[in-house]
Coordinates of C-alpha atoms in Angstrom, one line a residue:
X1 CA 116.8 29.9 -37.3
X2 CA 113.9 27.7 -36.3
X3 CA 111.1 29.5 -34.5
X4 CA 108.7 27.4 -32.5
X5 CA 107.9 29.3 -29.3
X6 CA 104.9 28.3 -27.3
X7 CA 102.1 30.8 -27.9
X8 CA 101.0 30.3 -24.2
X9 CA 103.1 32.6 -21.9
X10 CA 102.0 30.8 -18.7
X11 CA 99.1 29.1 -17.1
X12 CA 97.3 30.4 -14.0
X13 CA 94.7 28.3 -12.1
X14 CA 94.2 26.1 -15.2
X15 CA 93.8 29.2 -17.4
X16 CA 96.2 29.5 -20.3
X17 CA 97.5 33.1 -20.7
X18 CA 98.6 33.7 -24.3
X19 CA 101.1 36.2 -25.6
X20 CA 98.4 37.5 -27.8
X21 CA 96.2 38.4 -24.8
X22 CA 99.1 40.0 -23.0
X23 CA 99.8 42.2 -26.1
X24 CA 96.1 43.3 -26.1
X25 CA 96.2 44.2 -22.4
X26 CA 99.5 46.1 -22.7
X27 CA 98.2 47.9 -25.8
X28 CA 95.0 48.9 -24.0
X29 CA 96.9 50.4 -21.0
X30 CA 99.4 52.2 -23.3
X31 CA 96.4 53.8 -25.0
X32 CA 94.8 54.5 -21.7
X33 CA 97.8 56.2 -20.0
X34 CA 99.7 57.7 -22.9
X35 CA 96.6 58.7 -24.8
X36 CA 95.3 60.5 -21.6
X37 CA 98.4 62.7 -21.6
X38 CA 98.1 63.4 -25.3
X39 CA 94.4 64.2 -25.3
X40 CA 94.9 66.9 -22.7
X41 CA 97.0 68.8 -25.2
X42 CA 95.0 67.8 -28.4
X43 CA 91.5 68.4 -27.0
X44 CA 92.6 71.4 -25.0
X45 CA 89.5 73.0 -23.5
X46 CA 87.4 70.0 -24.5
X47 CA 89.7 67.5 -22.8
X48 CA 88.0 64.7 -20.9
X49 CA 88.1 63.8 -17.3
X50 CA 89.9 60.6 -16.5
X51 CA 86.8 58.5 -16.0
X52 CA 85.3 59.6 -19.3
X53 CA 88.6 58.9 -21.1
X54 CA 88.8 55.4 -19.5
X55 CA 85.2 54.6 -20.6
X56 CA 86.0 55.9 -24.1
X57 CA 89.2 53.8 -24.4
X58 CA 87.3 50.7 -23.3
X59 CA 84.6 51.0 -25.9
X60 CA 87.0 52.0 -28.7
X61 CA 89.2 49.0 -27.7
X62 CA 86.1 46.7 -27.7
X63 CA 84.8 47.9 -31.0
X64 CA 88.3 47.7 -32.5
X65 CA 88.7 44.1 -31.5
X66 CA 85.2 43.2 -32.8
X67 CA 85.9 45.1 -36.1
X68 CA 89.4 43.5 -36.3
X69 CA 88.0 40.0 -36.0
X70 CA 85.1 40.6 -38.4
X71 CA 87.5 42.3 -40.8
X72 CA 90.0 39.4 -40.6
X73 CA 87.4 36.9 -41.9
X74 CA 85.5 39.3 -44.2
X75 CA 88.6 40.5 -46.0
X76 CA 90.8 37.4 -45.9
X77 CA 88.6 34.4 -45.2
X78 CA 85.1 35.3 -46.3
X79 CA 84.1 31.6 -46.7
X80 CA 84.7 31.1 -42.9
X81 CA 82.8 34.3 -42.2
X82 CA 79.8 32.9 -44.1
X83 CA 80.0 29.2 -43.2
X84 CA 81.1 29.3 -39.6
X85 CA 80.8 32.8 -38.1
X86 CA 81.3 31.4 -34.5
X87 CA 85.0 31.3 -35.4
X88 CA 85.0 35.1 -34.9
X89 CA 84.8 34.8 -31.1
X90 CA 87.9 32.6 -30.9
X91 CA 90.3 35.5 -30.4
X92 CA 92.8 33.3 -28.6
X93 CA 93.5 31.6 -32.0
X94 CA 94.8 34.9 -33.4
X95 CA 93.7 36.7 -36.5
X96 CA 93.0 40.4 -36.6
X97 CA 92.7 42.9 -39.4
X98 CA 94.0 46.4 -38.5
X99 CA 91.8 47.8 -41.3
X100 CA 88.7 46.1 -39.8
X101 CA 89.8 47.3 -36.3
X102 CA 90.1 50.9 -37.5
X103 CA 86.6 50.7 -39.0
X104 CA 85.2 49.3 -35.8
X105 CA 86.8 52.0 -33.7
X106 CA 85.6 54.7 -36.1
X107 CA 82.0 53.5 -36.0
X108 CA 81.9 53.8 -32.2
X109 CA 84.0 57.0 -32.1
X110 CA 81.7 58.7 -34.7
X111 CA 78.6 58.3 -32.6
X112 CA 80.4 59.1 -29.4
X113 CA 81.9 62.3 -30.8
X114 CA 78.5 63.4 -32.1
X115 CA 77.0 62.8 -28.7
X116 CA 79.7 64.6 -26.8
X117 CA 80.2 67.4 -29.4
X118 CA 83.9 66.6 -29.9
X119 CA 85.3 66.5 -33.5
X120 CA 86.0 63.0 -34.6
X121 CA 89.4 63.9 -36.2
X122 CA 90.5 65.7 -33.0
X123 CA 89.7 62.5 -31.0
X124 CA 91.7 60.3 -33.4
X125 CA 94.6 62.7 -33.3
X126 CA 94.9 61.8 -29.6
X127 CA 94.8 58.1 -30.3
X128 CA 97.1 57.5 -33.2
X129 CA 100.5 57.5 -31.3
X130 CA 99.5 55.0 -28.6
X131 CA 97.6 53.0 -31.3
X132 CA 100.9 52.7 -33.3
X133 CA 102.7 51.3 -30.2
X134 CA 99.8 48.9 -29.5
X135 CA 100.0 47.7 -33.1
X136 CA 103.7 47.1 -32.6
X137 CA 103.0 44.8 -29.7
X138 CA 100.4 43.0 -31.8
X139 CA 102.9 42.2 -34.5
X140 CA 105.4 40.9 -32.0
X141 CA 102.6 38.6 -30.8
X142 CA 102.0 37.5 -34.4
X143 CA 105.7 36.5 -34.6
X144 CA 105.6 34.7 -31.3
X145 CA 102.5 32.8 -32.5
X146 CA 104.2 32.0 -35.8
X147 CA 101.3 33.4 -37.8
X148 CA 101.1 35.8 -40.8
X149 CA 104.4 34.5 -42.0
X150 CA 106.6 36.1 -44.6
X151 CA 107.4 34.9 -48.1
X152 CA 110.1 32.3 -48.8
X153 CA 113.6 33.8 -48.8
X154 CA 117.3 32.8 -49.1
X155 CA 118.5 35.6 -46.8
X156 CA 120.5 34.6 -43.8
X157 CA 118.0 36.2 -41.4
X158 CA 115.2 34.1 -42.7
X159 CA 113.1 32.2 -40.1
X160 CA 111.8 28.6 -40.3
X161 CA 108.3 28.2 -38.9
X162 CA 108.1 24.4 -38.6
X163 CA 104.3 24.3 -38.2
X164 CA 104.1 25.9 -41.7
X165 CA 107.0 24.2 -43.5
X166 CA 110.7 23.9 -43.4
X167 CA 111.5 26.8 -45.7
X168 CA 113.3 30.0 -44.7
X169 CA 110.8 32.9 -44.6
X170 CA 111.0 36.7 -44.1
X171 CA 110.1 37.6 -40.5
X172 CA 107.6 40.0 -41.9
X173 CA 105.8 40.3 -38.5
X174 CA 109.0 41.9 -37.1
X175 CA 109.2 44.2 -40.2
X176 CA 105.7 45.3 -39.4
X177 CA 106.5 45.7 -35.7
X178 CA 109.4 48.0 -36.6
X179 CA 107.2 49.9 -39.1
X180 CA 104.7 50.6 -36.3
X181 CA 107.5 51.7 -34.0
X182 CA 108.8 54.1 -36.6
X183 CA 105.3 55.4 -37.2
X184 CA 104.9 56.2 -33.5
X185 CA 108.3 58.0 -33.5
X186 CA 107.4 60.1 -36.6
X187 CA 103.9 61.0 -35.2
X188 CA 105.5 62.0 -31.9
X189 CA 107.9 64.3 -33.7
X190 CA 105.0 65.9 -35.5
X191 CA 103.1 66.2 -32.2
X192 CA 105.9 68.1 -30.5
X193 CA 106.4 70.2 -33.6
X194 CA 102.9 71.7 -32.8
X195 CA 101.3 70.0 -35.8
X196 CA 98.7 68.9 -33.2
X197 CA 97.3 72.4 -33.7
X198 CA 96.1 71.3 -37.1
X199 CA 93.0 69.2 -36.6
X200 CA 93.3 65.8 -38.3
X201 CA 96.9 66.2 -39.3
X202 CA 98.1 63.4 -37.1
X203 CA 95.3 61.2 -38.2
X204 CA 96.0 61.8 -41.9
X205 CA 99.7 61.1 -41.3
X206 CA 98.8 57.8 -39.6
X207 CA 96.7 56.7 -42.5
X208 CA 99.4 57.8 -45.0
X209 CA 102.4 56.2 -43.1
X210 CA 100.6 53.0 -42.4
X211 CA 99.4 52.7 -46.0
X212 CA 102.8 53.3 -47.5
X213 CA 104.8 51.2 -45.1
X214 CA 102.3 48.3 -45.0
X215 CA 102.0 48.3 -48.8
X216 CA 105.7 47.9 -49.1
X217 CA 106.0 45.2 -46.5
X218 CA 103.3 43.2 -48.3
X219 CA 106.0 42.3 -50.8
X220 CA 107.7 40.3 -48.1
X221 CA 104.6 38.8 -46.5
X222 CA 102.9 35.6 -47.6
X223 CA 99.7 37.0 -49.4
X224 CA 96.3 36.2 -48.0
X225 CA 94.0 36.9 -50.9
X226 CA 94.4 39.0 -54.1
X227 CA 92.5 41.9 -55.6
X228 CA 93.7 42.0 -59.1
X229 CA 97.5 42.4 -59.1
X230 CA 97.5 43.6 -55.5
X231 CA 97.3 41.6 -52.3
X232 CA 94.3 42.2 -50.2
X233 CA 96.4 44.0 -47.7
X234 CA 97.9 46.3 -50.4
X235 CA 94.4 47.0 -51.8
X236 CA 93.2 48.1 -48.4
X237 CA 96.4 50.2 -47.9
X238 CA 95.7 52.1 -51.2
X239 CA 92.3 53.0 -49.7
X240 CA 94.1 54.3 -46.5
X241 CA 96.5 56.4 -48.6
X242 CA 93.6 57.9 -50.6
X243 CA 91.8 58.7 -47.3
X244 CA 94.9 60.4 -46.0
X245 CA 95.0 62.7 -49.1
X246 CA 91.3 63.4 -48.8
X247 CA 91.8 64.4 -45.2
X248 CA 94.7 66.7 -46.2
X249 CA 92.6 68.3 -48.9
X250 CA 89.6 68.7 -46.7
X251 CA 91.6 70.3 -43.9
X252 CA 93.8 72.3 -46.2
X253 CA 97.0 71.4 -44.4
X254 CA 99.2 73.0 -47.1
X255 CA 97.4 76.3 -46.5
X256 CA 98.1 76.0 -42.8
X257 CA 101.8 75.3 -43.4
X258 CA 102.2 78.3 -45.7
X259 CA 100.6 80.5 -43.0

């Protein structure tokens, strides 16, 4: 199959509206509305009023985008980051690092949670399910744009991206979209199983699941940089997995389960 879809969804009054931008907008509103319902249960007596939640989502989204762009160049193209930093603002060209986005969101959420006296982990517990769905949309946009392509394959479901070459490649973007959807499902099951009563559990599970799934999918994705024997993506995922275990240890989840 040859994939060569126009990354521009439509034009309005001379302005090109790209699939990437649509995925950002949909992801934001998913977080806004679904996250609002979840935070009422997770934050309980500290739940936010709607206006405060909307403001929080806006700033977390903004810092996530900034962190994602900076992380993309810092982790995968440091020479561009140093030589031509203005490339960072060209969001329409694609290129986001989920690891950088998480760091950006955490930086803002940390100071916000301190100011409003709401535990940071509790806040992220309310965000990880809609975040997983938003990431799913982002990966679908990567596929539409024909970016972050997979490794060469001889499998019949391989995709040819003619702007890259004429070789069959794994549709790794769709693998990742499916991974994010599965994560959202697993996290939702844990949420309704009352694991939301354990502060930080959903956040730790998000870090663990993302780290494990993304590490595995990297074997099918064209690598963008290496750290020793690992791709840059795998190296960052190892860090996520370690963080998930540190969260589990610090919150003593196993003690909670046994009791």
